[in-house]
PDB file of C-alpha atoms in Angstrom:
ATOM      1  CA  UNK J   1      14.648 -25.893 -14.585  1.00  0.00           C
ATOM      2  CA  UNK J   2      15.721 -22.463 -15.879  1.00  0.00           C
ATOM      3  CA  UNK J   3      12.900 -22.623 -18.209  1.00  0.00           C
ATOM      4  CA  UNK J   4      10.626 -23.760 -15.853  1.00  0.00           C
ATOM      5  CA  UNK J   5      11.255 -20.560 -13.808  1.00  0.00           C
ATOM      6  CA  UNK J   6      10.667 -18.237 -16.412  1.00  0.00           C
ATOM      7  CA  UNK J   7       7.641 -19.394 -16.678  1.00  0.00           C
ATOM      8  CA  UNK J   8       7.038 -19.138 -13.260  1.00  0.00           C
ATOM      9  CA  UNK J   9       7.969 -15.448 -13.341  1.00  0.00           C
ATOM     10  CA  UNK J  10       5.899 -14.359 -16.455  1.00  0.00           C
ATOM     11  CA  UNK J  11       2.720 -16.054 -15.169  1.00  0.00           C
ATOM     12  CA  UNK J  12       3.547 -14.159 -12.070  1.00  0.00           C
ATOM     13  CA  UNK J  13       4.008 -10.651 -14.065  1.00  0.00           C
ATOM     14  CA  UNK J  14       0.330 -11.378 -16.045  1.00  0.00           C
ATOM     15  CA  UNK J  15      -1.402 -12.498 -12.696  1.00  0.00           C
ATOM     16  CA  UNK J  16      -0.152  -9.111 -10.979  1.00  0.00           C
ATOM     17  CA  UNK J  17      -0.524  -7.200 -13.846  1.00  0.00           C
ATOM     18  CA  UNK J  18      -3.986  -8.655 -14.413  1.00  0.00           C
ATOM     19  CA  UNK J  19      -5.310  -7.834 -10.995  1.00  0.00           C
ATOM     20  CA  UNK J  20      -4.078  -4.169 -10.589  1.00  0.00           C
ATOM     21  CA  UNK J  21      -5.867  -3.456 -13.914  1.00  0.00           C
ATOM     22  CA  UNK J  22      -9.300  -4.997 -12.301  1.00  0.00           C
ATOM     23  CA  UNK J  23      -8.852  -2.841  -9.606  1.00  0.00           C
ATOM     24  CA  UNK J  24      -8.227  -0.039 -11.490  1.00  0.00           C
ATOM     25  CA  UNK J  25     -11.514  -1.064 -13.495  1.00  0.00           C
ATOM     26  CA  UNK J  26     -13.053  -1.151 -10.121  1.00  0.00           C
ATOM     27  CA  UNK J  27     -12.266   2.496  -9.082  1.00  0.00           C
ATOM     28  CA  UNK J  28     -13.344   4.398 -12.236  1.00  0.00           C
ATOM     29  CA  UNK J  29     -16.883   1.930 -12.166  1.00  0.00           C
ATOM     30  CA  UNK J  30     -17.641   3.873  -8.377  1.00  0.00           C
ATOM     31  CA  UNK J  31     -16.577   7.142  -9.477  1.00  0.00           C
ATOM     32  CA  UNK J  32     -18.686   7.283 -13.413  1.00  0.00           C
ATOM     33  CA  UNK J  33     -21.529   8.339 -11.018  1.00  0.00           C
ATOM     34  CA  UNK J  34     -20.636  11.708 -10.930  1.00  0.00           C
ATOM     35  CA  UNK J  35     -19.374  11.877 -14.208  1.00  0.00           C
ATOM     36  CA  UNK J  36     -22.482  12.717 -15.615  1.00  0.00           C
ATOM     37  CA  UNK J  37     -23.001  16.151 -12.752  1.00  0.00           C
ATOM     38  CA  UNK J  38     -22.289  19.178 -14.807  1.00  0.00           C
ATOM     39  CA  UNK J  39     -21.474  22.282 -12.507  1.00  0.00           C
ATOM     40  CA  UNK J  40     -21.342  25.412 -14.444  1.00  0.00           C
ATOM     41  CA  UNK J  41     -18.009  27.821 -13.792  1.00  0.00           C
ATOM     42  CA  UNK J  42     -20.797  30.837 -13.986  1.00  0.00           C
ATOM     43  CA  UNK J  43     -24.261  30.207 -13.052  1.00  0.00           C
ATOM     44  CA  UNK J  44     -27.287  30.887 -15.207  1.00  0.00           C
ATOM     45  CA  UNK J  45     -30.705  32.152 -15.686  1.00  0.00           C
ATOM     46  CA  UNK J  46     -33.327  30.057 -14.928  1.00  0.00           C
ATOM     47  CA  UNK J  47     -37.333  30.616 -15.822  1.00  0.00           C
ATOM     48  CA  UNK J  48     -40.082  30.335 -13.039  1.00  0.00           C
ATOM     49  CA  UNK J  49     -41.857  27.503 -13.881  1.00  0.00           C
ATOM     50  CA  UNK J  50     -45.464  26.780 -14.466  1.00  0.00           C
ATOM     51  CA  UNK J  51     -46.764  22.989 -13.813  1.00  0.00           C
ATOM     52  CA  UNK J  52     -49.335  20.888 -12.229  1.00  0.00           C
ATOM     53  CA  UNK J  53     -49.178  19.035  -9.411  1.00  0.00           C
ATOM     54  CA  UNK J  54     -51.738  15.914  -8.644  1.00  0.00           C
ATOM     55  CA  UNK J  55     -54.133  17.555  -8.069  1.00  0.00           C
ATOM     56  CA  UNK J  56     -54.506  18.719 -11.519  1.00  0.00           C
ATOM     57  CA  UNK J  57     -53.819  22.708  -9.587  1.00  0.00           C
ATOM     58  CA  UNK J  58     -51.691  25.294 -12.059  1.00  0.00           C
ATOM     59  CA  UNK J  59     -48.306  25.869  -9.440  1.00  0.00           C
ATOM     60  CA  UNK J  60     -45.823  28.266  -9.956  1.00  0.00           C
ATOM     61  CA  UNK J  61     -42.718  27.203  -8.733  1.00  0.00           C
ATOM     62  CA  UNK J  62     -40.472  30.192  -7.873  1.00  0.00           C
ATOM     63  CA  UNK J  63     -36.736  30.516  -8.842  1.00  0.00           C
ATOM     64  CA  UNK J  64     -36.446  32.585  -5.231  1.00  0.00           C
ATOM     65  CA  UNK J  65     -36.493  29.863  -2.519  1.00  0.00           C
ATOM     66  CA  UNK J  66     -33.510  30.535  -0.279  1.00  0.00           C
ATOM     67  CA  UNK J  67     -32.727  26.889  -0.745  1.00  0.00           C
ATOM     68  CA  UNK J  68     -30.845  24.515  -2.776  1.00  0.00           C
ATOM     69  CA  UNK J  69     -33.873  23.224  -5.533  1.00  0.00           C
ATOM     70  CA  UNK J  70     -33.141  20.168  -7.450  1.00  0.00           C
ATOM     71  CA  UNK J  71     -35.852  19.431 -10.490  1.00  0.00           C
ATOM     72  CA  UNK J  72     -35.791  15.956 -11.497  1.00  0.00           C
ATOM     73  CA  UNK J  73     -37.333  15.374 -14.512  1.00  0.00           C
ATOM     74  CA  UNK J  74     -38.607  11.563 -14.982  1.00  0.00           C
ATOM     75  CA  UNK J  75     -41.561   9.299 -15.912  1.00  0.00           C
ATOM     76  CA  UNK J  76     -42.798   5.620 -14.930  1.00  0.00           C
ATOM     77  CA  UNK J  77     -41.288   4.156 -17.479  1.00  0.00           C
ATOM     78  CA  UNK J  78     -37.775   4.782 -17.124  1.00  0.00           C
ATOM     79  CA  UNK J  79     -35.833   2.287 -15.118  1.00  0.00           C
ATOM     80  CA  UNK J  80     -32.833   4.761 -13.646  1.00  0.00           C
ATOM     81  CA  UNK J  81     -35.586   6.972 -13.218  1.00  0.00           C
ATOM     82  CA  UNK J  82     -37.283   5.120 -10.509  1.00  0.00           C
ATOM     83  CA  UNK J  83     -33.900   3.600  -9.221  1.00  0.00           C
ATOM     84  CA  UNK J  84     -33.027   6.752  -8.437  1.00  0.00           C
ATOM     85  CA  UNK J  85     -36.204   8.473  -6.882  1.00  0.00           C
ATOM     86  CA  UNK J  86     -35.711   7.102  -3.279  1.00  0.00           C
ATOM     87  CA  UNK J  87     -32.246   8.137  -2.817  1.00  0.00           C
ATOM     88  CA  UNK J  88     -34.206  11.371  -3.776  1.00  0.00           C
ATOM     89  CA  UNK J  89     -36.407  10.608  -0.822  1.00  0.00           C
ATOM     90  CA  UNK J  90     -34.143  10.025   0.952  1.00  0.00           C
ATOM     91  CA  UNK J  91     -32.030  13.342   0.712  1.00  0.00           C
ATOM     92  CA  UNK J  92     -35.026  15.911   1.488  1.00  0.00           C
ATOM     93  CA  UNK J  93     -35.978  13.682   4.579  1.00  0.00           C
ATOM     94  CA  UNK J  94     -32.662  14.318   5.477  1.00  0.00           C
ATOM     95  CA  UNK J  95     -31.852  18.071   4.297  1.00  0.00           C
ATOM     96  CA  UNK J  96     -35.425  18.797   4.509  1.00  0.00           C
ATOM     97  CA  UNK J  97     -35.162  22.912   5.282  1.00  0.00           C
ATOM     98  CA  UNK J  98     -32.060  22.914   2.928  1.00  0.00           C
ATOM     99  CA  UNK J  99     -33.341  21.568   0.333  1.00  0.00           C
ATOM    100  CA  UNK J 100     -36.007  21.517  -2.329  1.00  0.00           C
ATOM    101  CA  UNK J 101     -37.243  18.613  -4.896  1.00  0.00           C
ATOM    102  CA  UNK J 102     -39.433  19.208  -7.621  1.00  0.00           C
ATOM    103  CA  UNK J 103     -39.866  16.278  -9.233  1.00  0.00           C
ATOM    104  CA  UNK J 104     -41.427  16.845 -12.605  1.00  0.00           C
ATOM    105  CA  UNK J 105     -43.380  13.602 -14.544  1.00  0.00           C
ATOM    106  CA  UNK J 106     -42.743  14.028 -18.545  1.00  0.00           C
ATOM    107  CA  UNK J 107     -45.545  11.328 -19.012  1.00  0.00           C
ATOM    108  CA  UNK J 108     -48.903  12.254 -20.273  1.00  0.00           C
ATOM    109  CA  UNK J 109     -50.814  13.631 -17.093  1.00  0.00           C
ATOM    110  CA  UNK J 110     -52.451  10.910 -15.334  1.00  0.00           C
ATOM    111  CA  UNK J 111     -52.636  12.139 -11.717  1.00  0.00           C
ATOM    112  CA  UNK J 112     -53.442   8.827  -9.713  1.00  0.00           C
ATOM    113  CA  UNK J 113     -51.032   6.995 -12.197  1.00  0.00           C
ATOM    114  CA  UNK J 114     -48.196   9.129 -10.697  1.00  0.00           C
ATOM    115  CA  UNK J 115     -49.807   9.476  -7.113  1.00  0.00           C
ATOM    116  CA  UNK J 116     -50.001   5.555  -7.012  1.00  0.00           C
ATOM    117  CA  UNK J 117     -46.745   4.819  -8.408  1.00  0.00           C
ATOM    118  CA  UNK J 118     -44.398   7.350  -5.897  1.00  0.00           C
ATOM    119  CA  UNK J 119     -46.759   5.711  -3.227  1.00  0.00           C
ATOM    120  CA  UNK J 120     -45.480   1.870  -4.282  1.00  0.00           C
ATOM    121  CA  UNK J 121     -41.941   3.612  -4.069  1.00  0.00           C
ATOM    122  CA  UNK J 122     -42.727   4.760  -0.738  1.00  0.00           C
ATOM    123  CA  UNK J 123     -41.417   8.217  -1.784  1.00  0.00           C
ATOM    124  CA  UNK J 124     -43.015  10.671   1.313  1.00  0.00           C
ATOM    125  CA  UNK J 125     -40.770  13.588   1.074  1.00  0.00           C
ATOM    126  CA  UNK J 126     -41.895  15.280  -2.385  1.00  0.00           C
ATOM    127  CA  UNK J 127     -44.557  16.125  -4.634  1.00  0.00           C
ATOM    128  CA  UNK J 128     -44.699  15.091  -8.418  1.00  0.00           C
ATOM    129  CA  UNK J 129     -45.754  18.153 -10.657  1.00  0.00           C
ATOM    130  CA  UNK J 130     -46.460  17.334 -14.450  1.00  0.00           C
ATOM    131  CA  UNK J 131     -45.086  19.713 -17.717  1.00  0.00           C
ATOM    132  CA  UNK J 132     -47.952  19.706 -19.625  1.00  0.00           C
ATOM    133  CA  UNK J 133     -46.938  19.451 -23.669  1.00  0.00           C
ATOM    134  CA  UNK J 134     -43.319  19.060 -22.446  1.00  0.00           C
ATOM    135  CA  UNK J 135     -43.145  23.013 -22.745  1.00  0.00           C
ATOM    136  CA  UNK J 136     -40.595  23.163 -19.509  1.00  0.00           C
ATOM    137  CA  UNK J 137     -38.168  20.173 -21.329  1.00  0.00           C
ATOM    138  CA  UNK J 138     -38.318  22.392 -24.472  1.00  0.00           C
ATOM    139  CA  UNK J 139     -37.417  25.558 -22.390  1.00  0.00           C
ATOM    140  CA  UNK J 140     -34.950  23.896 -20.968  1.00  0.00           C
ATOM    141  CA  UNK J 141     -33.542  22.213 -23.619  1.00  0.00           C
ATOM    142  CA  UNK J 142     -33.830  18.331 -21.950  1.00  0.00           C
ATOM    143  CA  UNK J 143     -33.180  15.350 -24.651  1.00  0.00           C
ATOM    144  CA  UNK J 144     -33.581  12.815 -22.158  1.00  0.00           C
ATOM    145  CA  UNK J 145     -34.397  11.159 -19.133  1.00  0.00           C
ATOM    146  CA  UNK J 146     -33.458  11.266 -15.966  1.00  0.00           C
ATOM    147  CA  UNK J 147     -31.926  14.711 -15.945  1.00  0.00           C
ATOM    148  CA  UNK J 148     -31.968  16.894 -12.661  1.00  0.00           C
ATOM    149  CA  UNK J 149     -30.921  20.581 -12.981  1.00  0.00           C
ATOM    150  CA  UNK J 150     -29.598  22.176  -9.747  1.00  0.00           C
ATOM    151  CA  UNK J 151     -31.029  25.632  -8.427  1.00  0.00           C
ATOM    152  CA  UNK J 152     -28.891  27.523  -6.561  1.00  0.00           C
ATOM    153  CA  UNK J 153     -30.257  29.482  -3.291  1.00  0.00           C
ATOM    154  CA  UNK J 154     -29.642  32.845  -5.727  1.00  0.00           C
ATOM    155  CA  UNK J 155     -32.413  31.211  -8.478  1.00  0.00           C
ATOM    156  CA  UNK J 156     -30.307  30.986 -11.098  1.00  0.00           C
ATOM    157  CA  UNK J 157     -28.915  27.419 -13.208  1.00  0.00           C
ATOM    158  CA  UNK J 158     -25.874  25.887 -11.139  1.00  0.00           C
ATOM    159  CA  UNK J 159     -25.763  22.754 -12.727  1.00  0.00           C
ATOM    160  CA  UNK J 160     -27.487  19.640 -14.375  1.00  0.00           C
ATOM    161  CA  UNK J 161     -26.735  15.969 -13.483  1.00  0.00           C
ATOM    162  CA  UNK J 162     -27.569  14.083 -16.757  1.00  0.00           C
ATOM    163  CA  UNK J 163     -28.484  10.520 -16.150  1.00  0.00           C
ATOM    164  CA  UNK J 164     -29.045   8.115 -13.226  1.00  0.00           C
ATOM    165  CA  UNK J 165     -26.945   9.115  -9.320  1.00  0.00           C
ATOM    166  CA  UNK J 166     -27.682   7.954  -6.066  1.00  0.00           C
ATOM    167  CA  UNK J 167     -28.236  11.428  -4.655  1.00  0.00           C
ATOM    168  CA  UNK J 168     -27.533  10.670  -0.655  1.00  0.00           C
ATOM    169  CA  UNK J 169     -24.558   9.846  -1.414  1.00  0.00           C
ATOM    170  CA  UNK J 170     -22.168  12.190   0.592  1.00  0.00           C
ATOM    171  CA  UNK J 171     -19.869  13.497  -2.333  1.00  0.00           C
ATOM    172  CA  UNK J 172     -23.133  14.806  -3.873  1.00  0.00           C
ATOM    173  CA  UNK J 173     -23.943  16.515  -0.774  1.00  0.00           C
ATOM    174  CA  UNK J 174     -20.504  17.709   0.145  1.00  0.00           C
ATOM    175  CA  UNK J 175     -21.050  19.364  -4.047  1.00  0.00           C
ATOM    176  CA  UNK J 176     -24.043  20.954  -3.071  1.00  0.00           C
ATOM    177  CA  UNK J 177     -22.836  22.702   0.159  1.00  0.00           C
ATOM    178  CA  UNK J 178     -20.218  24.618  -2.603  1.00  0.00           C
ATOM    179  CA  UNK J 179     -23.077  25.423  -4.310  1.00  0.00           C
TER     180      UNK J 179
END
C-alpha cells in the first residue's frame, strides 16, 4: 500500500507540474506579439517619402503630420501581411484624426491588383501607395515583410514592429499614446 501511494503522489507532482508549465506556455504564446515592436530609447530621422498611390499619381508623403503615422510595408502575397491589414482598418476607423496609415505595396505596381484586393479585405480606412524599384525598403533598410515603422507626431523614426501584430489591440494603443 505504501508503494501504491508513492505512486499516487509522484503522478500527482508530474500532473501539477505538467499543467503549470502549459500555462506558462500559454502566457508567453499571447505576449510574443509584441515581441517583435522595437521602440527606440532616442528617436530618429526619417526621409519624406516619394510613392504612388492607385492612381498611378507621384505623392509625397510628409514626415510633418501632427499625428502618429504608421507605414506598413506589405504585398498580396504574404499571408501575415493580409492577416494583419484589417486590424489596420480597424485602428484608423477608430483613431481616425490621431492617426495615420500609409500602407505601402512592395509588389510590382499593378494598381487594380492592389485596389481589388484591399477591396475583398474590406479595408475602407486607408490608401495603398506603391515604392517603385523598392527604393523606400532600400532607404530604409527593410529585409522583410510585414514590417511597420512608427512616425512620431515630431516626424522623426520612433519605432518599427517587425513581423505580423494585431494592431487594435489595446497594449499597442496604450504604446502609441507614449509615443
Amino acid at each position: 500500500m505504501n508503494l501504491f501511494l508513492k505512486q499516487i503522489a509522484l503522478i500527482l507532482v508530474y500532473t501539477i507540474l505538467f499543467n503549470y508549465s502549459n500555462i506558462s506556455l500559454s502566457k508567453d504564446k499571447t505576449d510574443t506579439s509584441f515581441k517583435n515592436i522595437i521602440i527606440y530609447p532616442k528617436s530618429k530621422d526619417f526621409p519624406i517619402l516619394y510613392l504612388k498611390n492607385v492612381k498611378g499619381e507621384d505623392i509625397i508623403i510628409s514626415k510633418y503630420t501632427k499625428r502618429i503615422t504608421l507605414i506598413n510595408f506589405w504585398a498580396t502575397w504574404c499571408a501575415p501581411c493580409i492577416e494583419e491589414l484589417p486590424s489596420l482598418d480597424r485602428l484608423k476607423s477608430k483613431y481616425e484624426n490621431n492617426i495615420d496609415i500609409i500602407a505601402v505595396n512592395v509588389e510590382k505596381i499593378n494598381y487594380k491588383k492592389a485596389e481589388n484586393f484591399l477591396k475583398s479585405l474590406n479595408i475602407e480606412n486607408f490608401q495603398t501607395y506603391f515604392d517603385k524599384d523598392f527604393r523606400i525598403a532600400k532607404l530604409l533598410g527593410l529585409r522583410g515583410i510585414p514590417i511597420t515603422i512608427i512616425v512620431g507626431r515630431d516626424g522623426r523614426e520612433a519605432g518599427r514592429v517587425i513581423g505580423s501584430i494585431e494592431f487594435d489591440q489595446d497594449q499597442f494603443i496604450s504604446l502609441l499614446e507614449k509615443i
